[in-house]
Structures are given as C-alpha cells and as structure tokens.
C-alpha cells in the first residue's frame, strides 16, 4: 500500500519545517541593549533598527530604549527615524550596550553637493562630544561608545583620473 499524495505532502512539509528550525537555532546570537537619542540629547521614540539595510530587527520604545537579539556575525546596524538622518554603526565584537546619537535631518537649498557634504561632516564630527555630554548627564551608561558611526557622503567623489 503506497502513501497518498496528501500524506507525502504533509511529510515533506514537516521535514522542511524540522530542517529550517535546525538552521535557525544553529546561528549563535547576542543580546544588544541600548538607547537612542538625538543631537539635542532628546529621546527618539519608535525609531527603526535594521540589519543589512532592509531587515527590520527592532524598534525603540517611547523612552528610546531597545533590546535586540542579533546574530554574532552582524557587524553593522542602521538606525532610522522620521526627521533624522540614517545612522550606520559598525559594531565591535564586545558590544552589548549600544548607545546611539541621531542627527536631525537638514535641508540644503541652492548649495553644491560638495558644500553640503562638508557641512554634514562638520555635524558628524561633533558626535563624540555629544556622546560625552550624554554620559555626563546620565543619559548614557558607557563613557565611550562600543560602536563607531561612519559618515556617508551624499554623492561619492569621482575617481581620480
């Protein structure tokens, strides 16, 4: 007596489910906790946190706190919120308490891209000082960040010819 088609489909579905569970639990993960503030040291509620640009892995609460369960192979995270510039961080392997500052979005009219990049980079360079102020006011727990933000030009510079 041979198995029916529906029994075979059920068996294959269960087999696929069991195999996928094995791969999901096979990746070691780590817990990242932290807080998100803006460059005025105010809370950023309901900000989205992405891995690899498009995979939503978390959202901050109303006080800017978050808790993430990420694979240990995750090296960068992207933080976005309405009215703020996207912040991309490179994580260190030891990082477990992640405290992040977002820059308010700005509009630049009648300016060259080169000038806009210079102005945005000046704002970006002030992040370490702002981080220190947040620590001194008790808003952040760590004296120094465990992840490093990196600046992204609006338009990449052309290659040297």
PDB file of C-alpha atoms in Angstrom:
ATOM      1  CA  UNK A   1       0.000   0.000   0.000  1.00  0.00           C
ATOM      2  CA  UNK A   2       1.596   3.257  -1.104  1.00  0.00           C
ATOM      3  CA  UNK A   3       1.171   6.572   0.752  1.00  0.00           C
ATOM      4  CA  UNK A   4      -1.336   9.030  -0.678  1.00  0.00           C
ATOM      5  CA  UNK A   5      -0.296  12.332  -2.210  1.00  0.00           C
ATOM      6  CA  UNK A   6      -1.601  14.354   0.771  1.00  0.00           C
ATOM      7  CA  UNK A   7       0.376  12.171   3.206  1.00  0.00           C
ATOM      8  CA  UNK A   8       3.514  12.685   1.124  1.00  0.00           C
ATOM      9  CA  UNK A   9       2.966  16.470   1.033  1.00  0.00           C
ATOM     10  CA  UNK A  10       2.433  16.528   4.800  1.00  0.00           C
ATOM     11  CA  UNK A  11       5.625  14.534   5.341  1.00  0.00           C
ATOM     12  CA  UNK A  12       7.649  16.862   3.099  1.00  0.00           C
ATOM     13  CA  UNK A  13       6.236  19.937   4.824  1.00  0.00           C
ATOM     14  CA  UNK A  14       7.141  18.576   8.264  1.00  0.00           C
ATOM     15  CA  UNK A  15      10.618  17.625   7.059  1.00  0.00           C
ATOM     16  CA  UNK A  16      11.192  21.138   5.695  1.00  0.00           C
ATOM     17  CA  UNK A  17       9.974  22.651   8.966  1.00  0.00           C
ATOM     18  CA  UNK A  18      12.296  20.497  11.076  1.00  0.00           C
ATOM     19  CA  UNK A  19      15.273  21.304   8.859  1.00  0.00           C
ATOM     20  CA  UNK A  20      14.562  25.046   8.941  1.00  0.00           C
ATOM     21  CA  UNK A  21      14.349  25.005  12.742  1.00  0.00           C
ATOM     22  CA  UNK A  22      17.778  23.439  12.885  1.00  0.00           C
ATOM     23  CA  UNK A  23      19.322  26.225  10.816  1.00  0.00           C
ATOM     24  CA  UNK A  24      17.517  28.975  12.746  1.00  0.00           C
ATOM     25  CA  UNK A  25      18.884  27.718  16.045  1.00  0.00           C
ATOM     26  CA  UNK A  26      22.294  26.941  14.584  1.00  0.00           C
ATOM     27  CA  UNK A  27      23.388  30.584  14.450  1.00  0.00           C
ATOM     28  CA  UNK A  28      24.770  31.915  17.732  1.00  0.00           C
ATOM     29  CA  UNK A  29      23.222  35.227  18.744  1.00  0.00           C
ATOM     30  CA  UNK A  30      23.917  38.004  21.198  1.00  0.00           C
ATOM     31  CA  UNK A  31      21.640  40.417  23.011  1.00  0.00           C
ATOM     32  CA  UNK A  32      22.218  44.123  22.361  1.00  0.00           C
ATOM     33  CA  UNK A  33      20.539  46.646  24.621  1.00  0.00           C
ATOM     34  CA  UNK A  34      20.792  50.388  24.391  1.00  0.00           C
ATOM     35  CA  UNK A  35      19.296  53.793  23.955  1.00  0.00           C
ATOM     36  CA  UNK A  36      18.764  56.196  21.082  1.00  0.00           C
ATOM     37  CA  UNK A  37      18.988  59.996  21.488  1.00  0.00           C
ATOM     38  CA  UNK A  38      19.218  62.848  19.006  1.00  0.00           C
ATOM     39  CA  UNK A  39      21.848  65.589  18.732  1.00  0.00           C
ATOM     40  CA  UNK A  40      19.852  67.727  21.200  1.00  0.00           C
ATOM     41  CA  UNK A  41      20.083  64.822  23.699  1.00  0.00           C
ATOM     42  CA  UNK A  42      16.349  64.177  23.452  1.00  0.00           C
ATOM     43  CA  UNK A  43      14.756  60.733  23.237  1.00  0.00           C
ATOM     44  CA  UNK A  44      13.969  59.303  19.782  1.00  0.00           C
ATOM     45  CA  UNK A  45      10.872  57.108  20.210  1.00  0.00           C
ATOM     46  CA  UNK A  46       9.738  54.485  17.713  1.00  0.00           C
ATOM     47  CA  UNK A  47      12.909  54.553  15.630  1.00  0.00           C
ATOM     48  CA  UNK A  48      13.556  51.535  13.418  1.00  0.00           C
ATOM     49  CA  UNK A  49      16.687  49.415  13.602  1.00  0.00           C
ATOM     50  CA  UNK A  50      17.818  47.481  10.539  1.00  0.00           C
ATOM     51  CA  UNK A  51      20.472  44.895   9.750  1.00  0.00           C
ATOM     52  CA  UNK A  52      21.811  44.748   6.192  1.00  0.00           C
ATOM     53  CA  UNK A  53      19.824  47.862   5.146  1.00  0.00           C
ATOM     54  CA  UNK A  54      16.451  46.153   4.767  1.00  0.00           C
ATOM     55  CA  UNK A  55      15.910  43.630   7.567  1.00  0.00           C
ATOM     56  CA  UNK A  56      13.936  45.253  10.397  1.00  0.00           C
ATOM     57  CA  UNK A  57      15.219  43.773  13.651  1.00  0.00           C
ATOM     58  CA  UNK A  58      13.776  46.143  16.230  1.00  0.00           C
ATOM     59  CA  UNK A  59      12.176  49.408  17.263  1.00  0.00           C
ATOM     60  CA  UNK A  60      12.909  51.747  20.150  1.00  0.00           C
ATOM     61  CA  UNK A  61      10.286  52.231  22.851  1.00  0.00           C
ATOM     62  CA  UNK A  62       8.837  55.602  23.900  1.00  0.00           C
ATOM     63  CA  UNK A  63      11.935  56.342  26.015  1.00  0.00           C
ATOM     64  CA  UNK A  64      14.352  55.460  23.211  1.00  0.00           C
ATOM     65  CA  UNK A  65      15.425  52.109  24.702  1.00  0.00           C
ATOM     66  CA  UNK A  66      15.767  48.921  22.688  1.00  0.00           C
ATOM     67  CA  UNK A  67      16.703  45.268  23.122  1.00  0.00           C
ATOM     68  CA  UNK A  68      17.827  43.242  20.109  1.00  0.00           C
ATOM     69  CA  UNK A  69      18.685  39.602  19.557  1.00  0.00           C
ATOM     70  CA  UNK A  70      21.143  39.628  16.645  1.00  0.00           C
ATOM     71  CA  UNK A  71      23.460  37.007  15.131  1.00  0.00           C
ATOM     72  CA  UNK A  72      27.052  37.381  16.310  1.00  0.00           C
ATOM     73  CA  UNK A  73      28.034  37.782  12.661  1.00  0.00           C
ATOM     74  CA  UNK A  74      26.145  41.102  12.464  1.00  0.00           C
ATOM     75  CA  UNK A  75      28.720  43.867  12.015  1.00  0.00           C
ATOM     76  CA  UNK A  76      26.595  46.877  11.063  1.00  0.00           C
ATOM     77  CA  UNK A  77      23.260  48.290  12.144  1.00  0.00           C
ATOM     78  CA  UNK A  78      21.213  51.115  10.622  1.00  0.00           C
ATOM     79  CA  UNK A  79      19.037  53.409  12.747  1.00  0.00           C
ATOM     80  CA  UNK A  80      16.248  55.409  11.089  1.00  0.00           C
ATOM     81  CA  UNK A  81      13.501  57.709  12.291  1.00  0.00           C
ATOM     82  CA  UNK A  82      11.308  60.287  10.613  1.00  0.00           C
ATOM     83  CA  UNK A  83      13.040  63.664  10.626  1.00  0.00           C
ATOM     84  CA  UNK A  84      16.523  62.224  11.238  1.00  0.00           C
ATOM     85  CA  UNK A  85      19.485  61.241   9.109  1.00  0.00           C
ATOM     86  CA  UNK A  86      20.106  57.495   8.788  1.00  0.00           C
ATOM     87  CA  UNK A  87      22.875  56.464  11.179  1.00  0.00           C
ATOM     88  CA  UNK A  88      25.005  53.448  10.327  1.00  0.00           C
ATOM     89  CA  UNK A  89      27.165  51.889  13.047  1.00  0.00           C
ATOM     90  CA  UNK A  90      29.981  49.385  12.836  1.00  0.00           C
ATOM     91  CA  UNK A  91      29.710  47.070  15.845  1.00  0.00           C
ATOM     92  CA  UNK A  92      32.634  45.734  17.828  1.00  0.00           C
ATOM     93  CA  UNK A  93      32.511  42.069  18.873  1.00  0.00           C
ATOM     94  CA  UNK A  94      32.407  43.008  22.571  1.00  0.00           C
ATOM     95  CA  UNK A  95      29.500  45.413  22.170  1.00  0.00           C
ATOM     96  CA  UNK A  96      26.463  44.591  24.341  1.00  0.00           C
ATOM     97  CA  UNK A  97      25.288  48.072  25.436  1.00  0.00           C
ATOM     98  CA  UNK A  98      24.783  50.209  22.349  1.00  0.00           C
ATOM     99  CA  UNK A  99      24.108  53.920  22.810  1.00  0.00           C
ATOM    100  CA  UNK A 100      23.404  55.891  19.655  1.00  0.00           C
ATOM    101  CA  UNK A 101      23.010  59.533  18.635  1.00  0.00           C
ATOM    102  CA  UNK A 102      20.946  60.505  15.581  1.00  0.00           C
ATOM    103  CA  UNK A 103      21.415  63.776  13.723  1.00  0.00           C
ATOM    104  CA  UNK A 104      18.351  65.796  12.812  1.00  0.00           C
ATOM    105  CA  UNK A 105      17.715  65.829   9.078  1.00  0.00           C
ATOM    106  CA  UNK A 106      18.524  69.069   7.333  1.00  0.00           C
ATOM    107  CA  UNK A 107      17.545  70.650   4.047  1.00  0.00           C
ATOM    108  CA  UNK A 108      20.099  72.320   1.803  1.00  0.00           C
ATOM    109  CA  UNK A 109      18.847  74.622  -0.929  1.00  0.00           C
ATOM    110  CA  UNK A 110      20.995  76.262  -3.578  1.00  0.00           C
ATOM    111  CA  UNK A 111      24.206  74.590  -2.393  1.00  0.00           C
ATOM    112  CA  UNK A 112      26.650  72.360  -4.185  1.00  0.00           C
ATOM    113  CA  UNK A 113      26.830  68.720  -3.144  1.00  0.00           C
ATOM    114  CA  UNK A 114      30.431  69.250  -2.110  1.00  0.00           C
ATOM    115  CA  UNK A 115      29.464  72.061   0.265  1.00  0.00           C
ATOM    116  CA  UNK A 116      26.584  70.024   1.701  1.00  0.00           C
ATOM    117  CA  UNK A 117      28.963  67.116   2.362  1.00  0.00           C
ATOM    118  CA  UNK A 118      31.370  69.467   4.176  1.00  0.00           C
ATOM    119  CA  UNK A 119      28.606  70.882   6.372  1.00  0.00           C
ATOM    120  CA  UNK A 120      27.193  67.445   7.174  1.00  0.00           C
ATOM    121  CA  UNK A 121      30.666  66.138   8.010  1.00  0.00           C
ATOM    122  CA  UNK A 122      31.172  69.023  10.473  1.00  0.00           C
ATOM    123  CA  UNK A 123      27.964  67.995  12.245  1.00  0.00           C
ATOM    124  CA  UNK A 124      29.080  64.357  12.183  1.00  0.00           C
ATOM    125  CA  UNK A 125      32.447  65.219  13.799  1.00  0.00           C
ATOM    126  CA  UNK A 126      30.637  66.644  16.858  1.00  0.00           C
ATOM    127  CA  UNK A 127      29.066  63.277  17.749  1.00  0.00           C
ATOM    128  CA  UNK A 128      31.869  62.232  20.182  1.00  0.00           C
ATOM    129  CA  UNK A 129      31.432  65.481  22.154  1.00  0.00           C
ATOM    130  CA  UNK A 130      27.665  64.995  22.242  1.00  0.00           C
ATOM    131  CA  UNK A 131      28.148  61.398  23.394  1.00  0.00           C
ATOM    132  CA  UNK A 132      30.332  62.636  26.265  1.00  0.00           C
ATOM    133  CA  UNK A 133      27.667  65.184  27.259  1.00  0.00           C
ATOM    134  CA  UNK A 134      25.017  62.454  27.274  1.00  0.00           C
ATOM    135  CA  UNK A 135      27.247  60.338  29.540  1.00  0.00           C
ATOM    136  CA  UNK A 136      27.900  63.228  31.924  1.00  0.00           C
ATOM    137  CA  UNK A 137      24.154  63.959  32.188  1.00  0.00           C
ATOM    138  CA  UNK A 138      23.465  60.294  32.988  1.00  0.00           C
ATOM    139  CA  UNK A 139      21.587  59.646  29.750  1.00  0.00           C
ATOM    140  CA  UNK A 140      24.146  57.063  28.582  1.00  0.00           C
ATOM    141  CA  UNK A 141      25.731  54.378  30.783  1.00  0.00           C
ATOM    142  CA  UNK A 142      29.062  53.948  28.977  1.00  0.00           C
ATOM    143  CA  UNK A 143      31.839  56.531  28.937  1.00  0.00           C
ATOM    144  CA  UNK A 144      32.786  55.614  25.359  1.00  0.00           C
ATOM    145  CA  UNK A 145      30.665  54.086  22.578  1.00  0.00           C
ATOM    146  CA  UNK A 146      31.208  50.433  21.696  1.00  0.00           C
ATOM    147  CA  UNK A 147      30.234  51.029  18.072  1.00  0.00           C
ATOM    148  CA  UNK A 148      31.590  53.553  15.630  1.00  0.00           C
ATOM    149  CA  UNK A 149      29.354  55.540  13.292  1.00  0.00           C
ATOM    150  CA  UNK A 150      30.597  56.250   9.815  1.00  0.00           C
ATOM    151  CA  UNK A 151      29.868  59.184   7.578  1.00  0.00           C
ATOM    152  CA  UNK A 152      28.283  58.627   4.183  1.00  0.00           C
ATOM    153  CA  UNK A 153      28.679  61.277   1.501  1.00  0.00           C
ATOM    154  CA  UNK A 154      25.551  62.335  -0.313  1.00  0.00           C
ATOM    155  CA  UNK A 155      27.275  61.770  -3.621  1.00  0.00           C
ATOM    156  CA  UNK A 156      30.547  59.817  -3.763  1.00  0.00           C
ATOM    157  CA  UNK A 157      33.589  61.632  -5.029  1.00  0.00           C
ATOM    158  CA  UNK A 158      34.601  60.799  -8.585  1.00  0.00           C
ATOM    159  CA  UNK A 159      37.635  58.561  -9.017  1.00  0.00           C
ATOM    160  CA  UNK A 160      40.937  60.288  -9.750  1.00  0.00           C
ATOM    161  CA  UNK A 161      41.681  60.357 -13.419  1.00  0.00           C
TER     162      UNK A 161
END
